[in-house]
mmCIF file of C-alpha atoms in Angstrom:
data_model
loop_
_atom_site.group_PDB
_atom_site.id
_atom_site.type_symbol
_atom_site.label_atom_id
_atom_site.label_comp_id
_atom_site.label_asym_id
_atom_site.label_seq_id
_atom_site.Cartn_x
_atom_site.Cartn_y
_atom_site.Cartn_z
ATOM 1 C CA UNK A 1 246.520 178.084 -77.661
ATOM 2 C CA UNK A 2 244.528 178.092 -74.464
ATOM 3 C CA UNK A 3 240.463 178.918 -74.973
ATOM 4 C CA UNK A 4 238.960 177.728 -71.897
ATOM 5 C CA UNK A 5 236.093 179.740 -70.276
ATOM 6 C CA UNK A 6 235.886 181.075 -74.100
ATOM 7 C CA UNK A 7 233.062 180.862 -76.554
ATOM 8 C CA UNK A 8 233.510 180.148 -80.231
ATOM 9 C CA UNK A 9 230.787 180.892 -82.567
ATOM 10 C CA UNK A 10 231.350 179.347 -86.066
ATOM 11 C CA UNK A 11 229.233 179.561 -88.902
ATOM 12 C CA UNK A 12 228.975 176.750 -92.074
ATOM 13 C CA UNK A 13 229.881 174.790 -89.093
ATOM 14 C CA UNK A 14 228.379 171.460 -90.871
ATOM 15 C CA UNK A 15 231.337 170.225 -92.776
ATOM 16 C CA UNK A 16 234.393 171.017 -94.331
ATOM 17 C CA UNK A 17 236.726 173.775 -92.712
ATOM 18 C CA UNK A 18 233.771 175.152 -90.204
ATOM 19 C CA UNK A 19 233.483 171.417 -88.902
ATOM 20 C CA UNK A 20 236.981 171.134 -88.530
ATOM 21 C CA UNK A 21 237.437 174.670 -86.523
ATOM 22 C CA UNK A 22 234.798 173.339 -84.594
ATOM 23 C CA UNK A 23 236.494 170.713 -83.197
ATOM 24 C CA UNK A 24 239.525 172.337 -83.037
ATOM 25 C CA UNK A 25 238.181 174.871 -80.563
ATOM 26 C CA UNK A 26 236.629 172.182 -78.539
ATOM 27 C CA UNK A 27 239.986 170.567 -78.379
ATOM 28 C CA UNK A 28 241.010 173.723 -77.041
ATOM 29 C CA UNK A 29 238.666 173.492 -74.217
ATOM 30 C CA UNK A 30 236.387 176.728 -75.850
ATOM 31 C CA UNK A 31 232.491 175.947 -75.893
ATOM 32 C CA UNK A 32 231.391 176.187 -79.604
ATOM 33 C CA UNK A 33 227.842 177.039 -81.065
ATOM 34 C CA UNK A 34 227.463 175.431 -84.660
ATOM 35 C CA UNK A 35 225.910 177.300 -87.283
ATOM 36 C CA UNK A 36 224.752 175.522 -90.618
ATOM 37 C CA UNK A 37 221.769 176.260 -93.102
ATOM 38 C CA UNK A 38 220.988 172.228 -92.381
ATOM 39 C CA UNK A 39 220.070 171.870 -88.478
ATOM 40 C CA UNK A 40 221.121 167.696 -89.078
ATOM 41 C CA UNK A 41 224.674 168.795 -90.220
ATOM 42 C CA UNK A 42 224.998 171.464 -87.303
ATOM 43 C CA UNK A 43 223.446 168.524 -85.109
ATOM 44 C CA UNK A 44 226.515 166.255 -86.169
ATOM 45 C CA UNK A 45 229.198 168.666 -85.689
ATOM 46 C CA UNK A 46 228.231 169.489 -82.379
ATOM 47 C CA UNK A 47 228.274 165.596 -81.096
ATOM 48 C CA UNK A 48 232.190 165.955 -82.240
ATOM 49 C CA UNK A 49 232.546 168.599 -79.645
ATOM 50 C CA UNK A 50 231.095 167.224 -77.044
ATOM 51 C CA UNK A 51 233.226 163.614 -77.854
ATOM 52 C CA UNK A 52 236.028 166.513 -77.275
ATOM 53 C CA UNK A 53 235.049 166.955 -73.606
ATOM 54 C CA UNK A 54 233.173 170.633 -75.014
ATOM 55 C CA UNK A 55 230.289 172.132 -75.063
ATOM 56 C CA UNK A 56 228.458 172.371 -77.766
ATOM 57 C CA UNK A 57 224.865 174.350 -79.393
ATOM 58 C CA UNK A 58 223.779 173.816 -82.701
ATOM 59 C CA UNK A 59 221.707 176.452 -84.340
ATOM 60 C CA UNK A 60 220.204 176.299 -87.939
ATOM 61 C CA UNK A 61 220.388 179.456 -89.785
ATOM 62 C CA UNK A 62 219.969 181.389 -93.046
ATOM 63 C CA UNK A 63 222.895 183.528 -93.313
ATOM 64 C CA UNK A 64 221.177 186.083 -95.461
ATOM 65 C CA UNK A 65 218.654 186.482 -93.479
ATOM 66 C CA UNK A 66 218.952 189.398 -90.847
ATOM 67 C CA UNK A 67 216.588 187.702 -88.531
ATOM 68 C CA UNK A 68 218.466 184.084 -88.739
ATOM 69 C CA UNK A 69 221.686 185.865 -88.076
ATOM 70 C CA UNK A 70 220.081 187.709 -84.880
ATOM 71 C CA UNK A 71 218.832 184.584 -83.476
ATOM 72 C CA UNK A 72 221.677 182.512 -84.108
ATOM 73 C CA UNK A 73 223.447 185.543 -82.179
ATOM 74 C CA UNK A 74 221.183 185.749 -79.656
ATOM 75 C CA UNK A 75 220.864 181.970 -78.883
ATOM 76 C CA UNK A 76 224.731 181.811 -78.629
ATOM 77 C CA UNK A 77 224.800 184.902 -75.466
ATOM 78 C CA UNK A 78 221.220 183.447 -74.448
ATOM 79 C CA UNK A 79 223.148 179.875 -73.718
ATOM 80 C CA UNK A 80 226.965 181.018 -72.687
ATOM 81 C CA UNK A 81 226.525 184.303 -71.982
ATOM 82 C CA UNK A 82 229.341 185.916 -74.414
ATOM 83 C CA UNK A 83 231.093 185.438 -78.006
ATOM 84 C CA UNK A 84 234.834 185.367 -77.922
ATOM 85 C CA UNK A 85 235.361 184.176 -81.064
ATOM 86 C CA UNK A 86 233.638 184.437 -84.157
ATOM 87 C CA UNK A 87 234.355 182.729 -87.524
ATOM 88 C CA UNK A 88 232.327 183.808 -90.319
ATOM 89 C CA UNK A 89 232.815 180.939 -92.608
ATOM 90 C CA UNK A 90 229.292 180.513 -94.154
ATOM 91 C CA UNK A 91 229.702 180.242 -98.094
ATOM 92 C CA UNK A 92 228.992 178.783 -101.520
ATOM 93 C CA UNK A 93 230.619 178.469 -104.894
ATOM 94 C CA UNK A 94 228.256 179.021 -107.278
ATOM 95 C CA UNK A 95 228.737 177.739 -111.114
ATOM 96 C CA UNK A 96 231.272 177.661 -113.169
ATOM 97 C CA UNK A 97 230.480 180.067 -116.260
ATOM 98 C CA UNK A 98 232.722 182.949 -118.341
ATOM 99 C CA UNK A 99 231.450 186.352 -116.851
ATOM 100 C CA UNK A 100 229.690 186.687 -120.548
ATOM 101 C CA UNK A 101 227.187 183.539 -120.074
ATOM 102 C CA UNK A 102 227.081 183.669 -116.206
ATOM 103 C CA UNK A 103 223.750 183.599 -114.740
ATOM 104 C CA UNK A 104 221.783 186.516 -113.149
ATOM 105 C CA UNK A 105 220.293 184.412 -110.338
ATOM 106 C CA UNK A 106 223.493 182.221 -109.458
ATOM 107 C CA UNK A 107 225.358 185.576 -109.211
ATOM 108 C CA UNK A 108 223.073 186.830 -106.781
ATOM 109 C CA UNK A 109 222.825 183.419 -104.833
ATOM 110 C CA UNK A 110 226.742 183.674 -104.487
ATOM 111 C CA UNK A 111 226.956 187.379 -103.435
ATOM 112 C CA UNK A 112 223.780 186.849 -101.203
ATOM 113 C CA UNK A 113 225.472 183.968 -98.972
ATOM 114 C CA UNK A 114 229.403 185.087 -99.169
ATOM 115 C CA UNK A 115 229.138 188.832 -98.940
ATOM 116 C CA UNK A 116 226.011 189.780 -97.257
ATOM 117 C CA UNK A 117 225.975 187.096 -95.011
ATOM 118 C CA UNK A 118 229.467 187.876 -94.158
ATOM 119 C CA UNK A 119 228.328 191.266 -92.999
ATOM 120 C CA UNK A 120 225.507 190.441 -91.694
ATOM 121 C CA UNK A 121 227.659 188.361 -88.883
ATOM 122 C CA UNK A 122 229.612 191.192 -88.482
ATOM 123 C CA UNK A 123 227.140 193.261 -87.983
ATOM 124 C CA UNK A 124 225.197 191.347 -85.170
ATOM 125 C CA UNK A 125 228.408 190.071 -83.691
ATOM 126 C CA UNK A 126 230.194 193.077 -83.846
ATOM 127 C CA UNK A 127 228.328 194.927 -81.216
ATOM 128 C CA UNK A 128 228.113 192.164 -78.755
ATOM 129 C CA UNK A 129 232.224 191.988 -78.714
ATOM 130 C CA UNK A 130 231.872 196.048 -78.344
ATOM 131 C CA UNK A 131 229.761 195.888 -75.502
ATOM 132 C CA UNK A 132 232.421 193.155 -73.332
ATOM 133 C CA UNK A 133 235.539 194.909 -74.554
ATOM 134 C CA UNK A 134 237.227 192.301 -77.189
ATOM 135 C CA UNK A 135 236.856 189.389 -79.309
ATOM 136 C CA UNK A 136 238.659 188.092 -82.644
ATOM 137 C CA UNK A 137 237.118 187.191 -85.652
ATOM 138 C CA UNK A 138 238.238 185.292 -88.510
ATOM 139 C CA UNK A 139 236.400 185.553 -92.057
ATOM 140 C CA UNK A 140 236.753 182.889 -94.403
ATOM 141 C CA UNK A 141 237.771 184.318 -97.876
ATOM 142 C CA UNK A 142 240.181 182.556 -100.250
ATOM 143 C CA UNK A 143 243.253 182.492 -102.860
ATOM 144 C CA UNK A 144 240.215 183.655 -104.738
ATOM 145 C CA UNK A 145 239.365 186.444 -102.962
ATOM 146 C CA UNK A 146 243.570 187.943 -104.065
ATOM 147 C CA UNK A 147 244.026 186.753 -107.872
ATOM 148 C CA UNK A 148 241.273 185.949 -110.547
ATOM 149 C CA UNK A 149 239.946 182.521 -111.378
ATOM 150 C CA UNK A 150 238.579 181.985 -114.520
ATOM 151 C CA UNK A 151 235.009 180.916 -114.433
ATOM 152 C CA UNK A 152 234.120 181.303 -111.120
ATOM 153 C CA UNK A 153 233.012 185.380 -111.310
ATOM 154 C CA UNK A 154 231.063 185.417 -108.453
ATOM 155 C CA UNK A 155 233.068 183.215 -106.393
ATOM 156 C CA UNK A 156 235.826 185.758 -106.900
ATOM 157 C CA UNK A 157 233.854 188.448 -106.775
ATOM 158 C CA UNK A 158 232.566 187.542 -103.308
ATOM 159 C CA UNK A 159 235.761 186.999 -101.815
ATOM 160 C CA UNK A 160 237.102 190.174 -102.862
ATOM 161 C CA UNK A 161 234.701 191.517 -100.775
ATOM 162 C CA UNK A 162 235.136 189.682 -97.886
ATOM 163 C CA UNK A 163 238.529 190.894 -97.750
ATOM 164 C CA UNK A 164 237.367 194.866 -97.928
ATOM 165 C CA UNK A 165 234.800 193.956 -95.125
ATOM 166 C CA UNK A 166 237.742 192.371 -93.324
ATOM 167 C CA UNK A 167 239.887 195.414 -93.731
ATOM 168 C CA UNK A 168 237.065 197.781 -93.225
ATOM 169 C CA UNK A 169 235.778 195.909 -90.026
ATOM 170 C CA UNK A 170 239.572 196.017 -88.587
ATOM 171 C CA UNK A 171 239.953 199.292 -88.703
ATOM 172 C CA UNK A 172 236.548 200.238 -87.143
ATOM 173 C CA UNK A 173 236.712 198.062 -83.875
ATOM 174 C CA UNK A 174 240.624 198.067 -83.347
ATOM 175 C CA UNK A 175 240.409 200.380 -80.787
ATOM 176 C CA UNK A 176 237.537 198.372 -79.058
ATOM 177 C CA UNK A 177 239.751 195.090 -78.720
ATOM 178 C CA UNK A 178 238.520 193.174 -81.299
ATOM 179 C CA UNK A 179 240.960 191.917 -84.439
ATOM 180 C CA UNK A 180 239.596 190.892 -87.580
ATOM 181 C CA UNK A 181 241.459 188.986 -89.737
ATOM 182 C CA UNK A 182 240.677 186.805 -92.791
ATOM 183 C CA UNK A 183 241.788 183.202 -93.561
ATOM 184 C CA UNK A 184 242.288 182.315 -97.669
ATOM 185 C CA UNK A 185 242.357 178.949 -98.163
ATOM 186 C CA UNK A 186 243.108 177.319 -101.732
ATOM 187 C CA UNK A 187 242.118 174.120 -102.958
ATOM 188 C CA UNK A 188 241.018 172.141 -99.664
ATOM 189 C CA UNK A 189 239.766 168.751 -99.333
ATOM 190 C CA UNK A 190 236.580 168.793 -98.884
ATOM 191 C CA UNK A 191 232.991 167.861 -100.247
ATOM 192 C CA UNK A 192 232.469 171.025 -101.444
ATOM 193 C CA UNK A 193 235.952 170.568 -103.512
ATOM 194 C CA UNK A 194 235.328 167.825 -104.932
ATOM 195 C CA UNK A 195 231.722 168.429 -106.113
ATOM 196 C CA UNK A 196 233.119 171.383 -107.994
ATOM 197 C CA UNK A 197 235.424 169.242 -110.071
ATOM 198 C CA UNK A 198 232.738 167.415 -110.432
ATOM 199 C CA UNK A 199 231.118 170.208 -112.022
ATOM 200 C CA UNK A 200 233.955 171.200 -114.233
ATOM 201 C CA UNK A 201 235.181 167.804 -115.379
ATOM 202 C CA UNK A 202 231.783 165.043 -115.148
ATOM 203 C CA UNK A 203 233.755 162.931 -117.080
ATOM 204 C CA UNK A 204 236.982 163.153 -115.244
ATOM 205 C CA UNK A 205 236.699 164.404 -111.904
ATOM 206 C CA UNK A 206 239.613 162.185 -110.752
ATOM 207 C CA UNK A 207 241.934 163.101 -113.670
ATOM 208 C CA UNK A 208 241.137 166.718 -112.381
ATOM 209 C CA UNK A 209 241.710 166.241 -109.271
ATOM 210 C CA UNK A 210 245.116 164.540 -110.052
ATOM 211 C CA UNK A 211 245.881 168.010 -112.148
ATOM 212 C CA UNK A 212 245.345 170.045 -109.470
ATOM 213 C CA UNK A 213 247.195 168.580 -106.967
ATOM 214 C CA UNK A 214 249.787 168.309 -109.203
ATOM 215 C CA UNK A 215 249.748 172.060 -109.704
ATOM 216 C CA UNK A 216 250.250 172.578 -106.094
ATOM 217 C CA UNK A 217 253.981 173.103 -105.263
ATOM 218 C CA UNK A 218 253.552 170.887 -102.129
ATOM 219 C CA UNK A 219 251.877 168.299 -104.342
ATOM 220 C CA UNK A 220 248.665 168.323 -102.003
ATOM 221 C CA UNK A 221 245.364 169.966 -101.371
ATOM 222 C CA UNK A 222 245.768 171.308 -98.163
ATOM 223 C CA UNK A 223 243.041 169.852 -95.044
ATOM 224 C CA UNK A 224 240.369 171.018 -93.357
ATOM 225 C CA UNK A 225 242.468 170.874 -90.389
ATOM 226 C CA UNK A 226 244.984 172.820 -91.988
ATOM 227 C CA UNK A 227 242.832 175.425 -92.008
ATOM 228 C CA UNK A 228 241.076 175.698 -88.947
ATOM 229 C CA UNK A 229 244.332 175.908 -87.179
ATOM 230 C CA UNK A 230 245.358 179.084 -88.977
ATOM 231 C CA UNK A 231 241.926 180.125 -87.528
ATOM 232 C CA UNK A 232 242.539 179.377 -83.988
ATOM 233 C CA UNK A 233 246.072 181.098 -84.157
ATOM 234 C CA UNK A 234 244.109 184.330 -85.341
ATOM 235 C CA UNK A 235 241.965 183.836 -82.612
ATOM 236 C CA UNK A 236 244.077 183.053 -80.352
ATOM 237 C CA UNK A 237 246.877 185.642 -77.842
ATOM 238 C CA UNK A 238 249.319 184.265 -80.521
ATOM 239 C CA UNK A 239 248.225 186.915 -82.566
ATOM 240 C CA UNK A 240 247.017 189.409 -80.514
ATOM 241 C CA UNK A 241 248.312 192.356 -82.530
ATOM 242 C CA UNK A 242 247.333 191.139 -85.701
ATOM 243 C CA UNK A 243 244.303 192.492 -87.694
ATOM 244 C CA UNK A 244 243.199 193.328 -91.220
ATOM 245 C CA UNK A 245 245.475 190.697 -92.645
ATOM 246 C CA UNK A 246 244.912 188.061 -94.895
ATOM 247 C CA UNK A 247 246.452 184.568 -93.630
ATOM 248 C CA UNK A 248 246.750 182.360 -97.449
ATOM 249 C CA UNK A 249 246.542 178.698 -97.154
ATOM 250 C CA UNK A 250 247.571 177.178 -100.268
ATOM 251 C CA UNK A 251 250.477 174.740 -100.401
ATOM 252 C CA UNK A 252 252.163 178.168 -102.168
ATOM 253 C CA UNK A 253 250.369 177.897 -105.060
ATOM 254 C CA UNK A 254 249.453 181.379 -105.295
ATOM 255 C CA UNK A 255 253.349 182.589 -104.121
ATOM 256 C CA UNK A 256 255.013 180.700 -106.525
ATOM 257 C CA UNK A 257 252.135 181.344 -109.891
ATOM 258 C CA UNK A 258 252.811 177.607 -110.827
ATOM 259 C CA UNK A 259 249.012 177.889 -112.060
ATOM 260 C CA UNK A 260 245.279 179.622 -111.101
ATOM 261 C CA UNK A 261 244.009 178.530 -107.980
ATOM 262 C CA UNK A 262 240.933 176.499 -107.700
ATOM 263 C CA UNK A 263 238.164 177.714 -105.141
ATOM 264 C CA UNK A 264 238.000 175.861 -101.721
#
C-alpha cells in the first residue's frame, strides 16, 4: 500500500483506532490532517506522524457542527491542496440503559456525533473528491452497527445508520471514482473500551474484561492497529473495486454467535 503524494483526512484522530490510522498512513508516506473535538489530543497524534517522516495538521472540530466540519475541510485543501482519503471515524458510546429507561438527551448526544456527524463529513468531503475525480472513504461503524446489543440502543442505533449512509453514499459517487466502504470493528482495545466496562461492571471491570475476551473465538480484543489497517486496504488500489461493503473486525465473534458483541 503505496500513499505518497496522497492526503489522508481522519477524524476522532486523538486516540484509539483514528490515532492508529493516523500513523498508519504516515507510515505509508500519505500527509494526514488530524481531526479531534480536543485540539491537545489532535496536537499529539500529529507529532506521531511527523516522528513517521509525514506531514501532519491538526484541526479541532465539532463534528456536529456544519461549520466545524467546513473548516476542518477547508483547512485540510487550504494546507495540501486535495483529500484522497477520508476516514470518518468521529464517535461516542453513549450509556448503557434498556431502550425502556434510556435517556432522551444521551440518545440524542449519540445520534448527534455518530450519525449526523458522519454525514456531515460526507457531505463536505464528498464534493471536494467530486470535483478532482476520486477518493476512498472509510466510515467507522461496528459489529454493532449488523446485530443488536443489549443496552447500548443508541450505540446500535447509530451504527445502523452509518452503514445505510455508507451504502447510500456508494452508490451515489461510484461513478465519480470515489468508493465508500465501512469498517466494523468489535471489541477493540482502547480507552474508550475499557471505560465502558467500566461503566457496566464498577466493581469488576477486570473480571469483565476477562469475560469478554474470553467470548472472543480468537481469545483477544482485537488492536487499534488491527483496525486501521483494514482502513488503509479500503483506501488503498488493493481494493479499488470495492464499495458499499462492510469490512467486520472482530476476532469472529459475530461469525461464529459464541456471544453479543461489545461496542468498540
Amino acid at each position: 500500500m503505496d500513499f505518497t503524494g496522497q492526503v489522508a483526512l481522519v477524524t476522532g484522530g486523538g486516540s484509539g483506532i483514528g490515532r492508529a490510522a493516523c500513523v498508519a498512513f504516515a507510515h505509508h508516506g500519505a500527509a494526514v490532517a488530524v481531526v479531534d473535538r480536543e485540539v491537545s489530543a489532535a496536537e499529539e497524534t500529529a507529532e506521531l506522524v511527523r516522528k513517521a517522516d509525514a506531514t501532519a495538521l491538526a484541526l479541532r472540530a465539532d463534528v456536529t457542527s456544519s461549520a466545524d466540519v467546513q473548516g476542518y475541510v477547508r483547512r485540510t485543501v487550504d494546507e495540501f491542496g486535495r483529500i484522497d482519503c477520508f476516514v470518518n471515524n468521529a464517535g461516542i458510546g453513549g450509556t448503557v440503559a434498556p431502550v425502556a429507561e434510556y435517556d432522551e438527551a444521551d440518545f440524542a448526544a449519540v445520534l448527534a456525533v455518530n450519525v449526523t456527524g458522519a454525514f456531515l463529513g460526507l457531505r463536505h468531503v464528498l464534493p471536494r473528491m467530486i470535483a478532482r475525480g476520486g477518493g476512498a472513504v472509510v466510515n467507522t461503524a461496528s459489529v454493532a452497527g449488523l446485530v443488536a446489543t443489549p443496552g447500548a440502543s443508541a450505540y446500535v442505533a447509530s451504527k445502523h445508520a452509518v452503514i445505510g449512509l455508507t451504502k447510500t453514499a456508494a452508490g451515489e459517487v461510484a461513478r465519480q471514482g470515489i468508493r465508500v466502504n465501512a469498517v466494523c470493528p468489535g471489541p477493540v482495545d482502547t480507552g474508550a473500551m475499557r471505560r465502558l466496562e467500566e461503566q457496566i461492571a464498577p466493581d469488576d471491570p477486570d473480571g469483565l474484561t476477562a469475560r469478554n475476551r474470553a467470548a472472543q473465538p480468537t481469545g483477544r480484543y482485537s488492536t487499534p492497529e488491527e483496525v486501521a489497517n483494514v482502513i488503509l486496504f479500503l483506501c488503498s488500489d488493493l481494493a479499488s473495486n470495492t464499495t458499499g461493503a462492510q469490512y467486520v473486525v472482530d476476532g469472529g465473534r459475530s461469525a461464529t454467535g459464541s456471544a453479543t458483541p461489545t461496542r468498540n
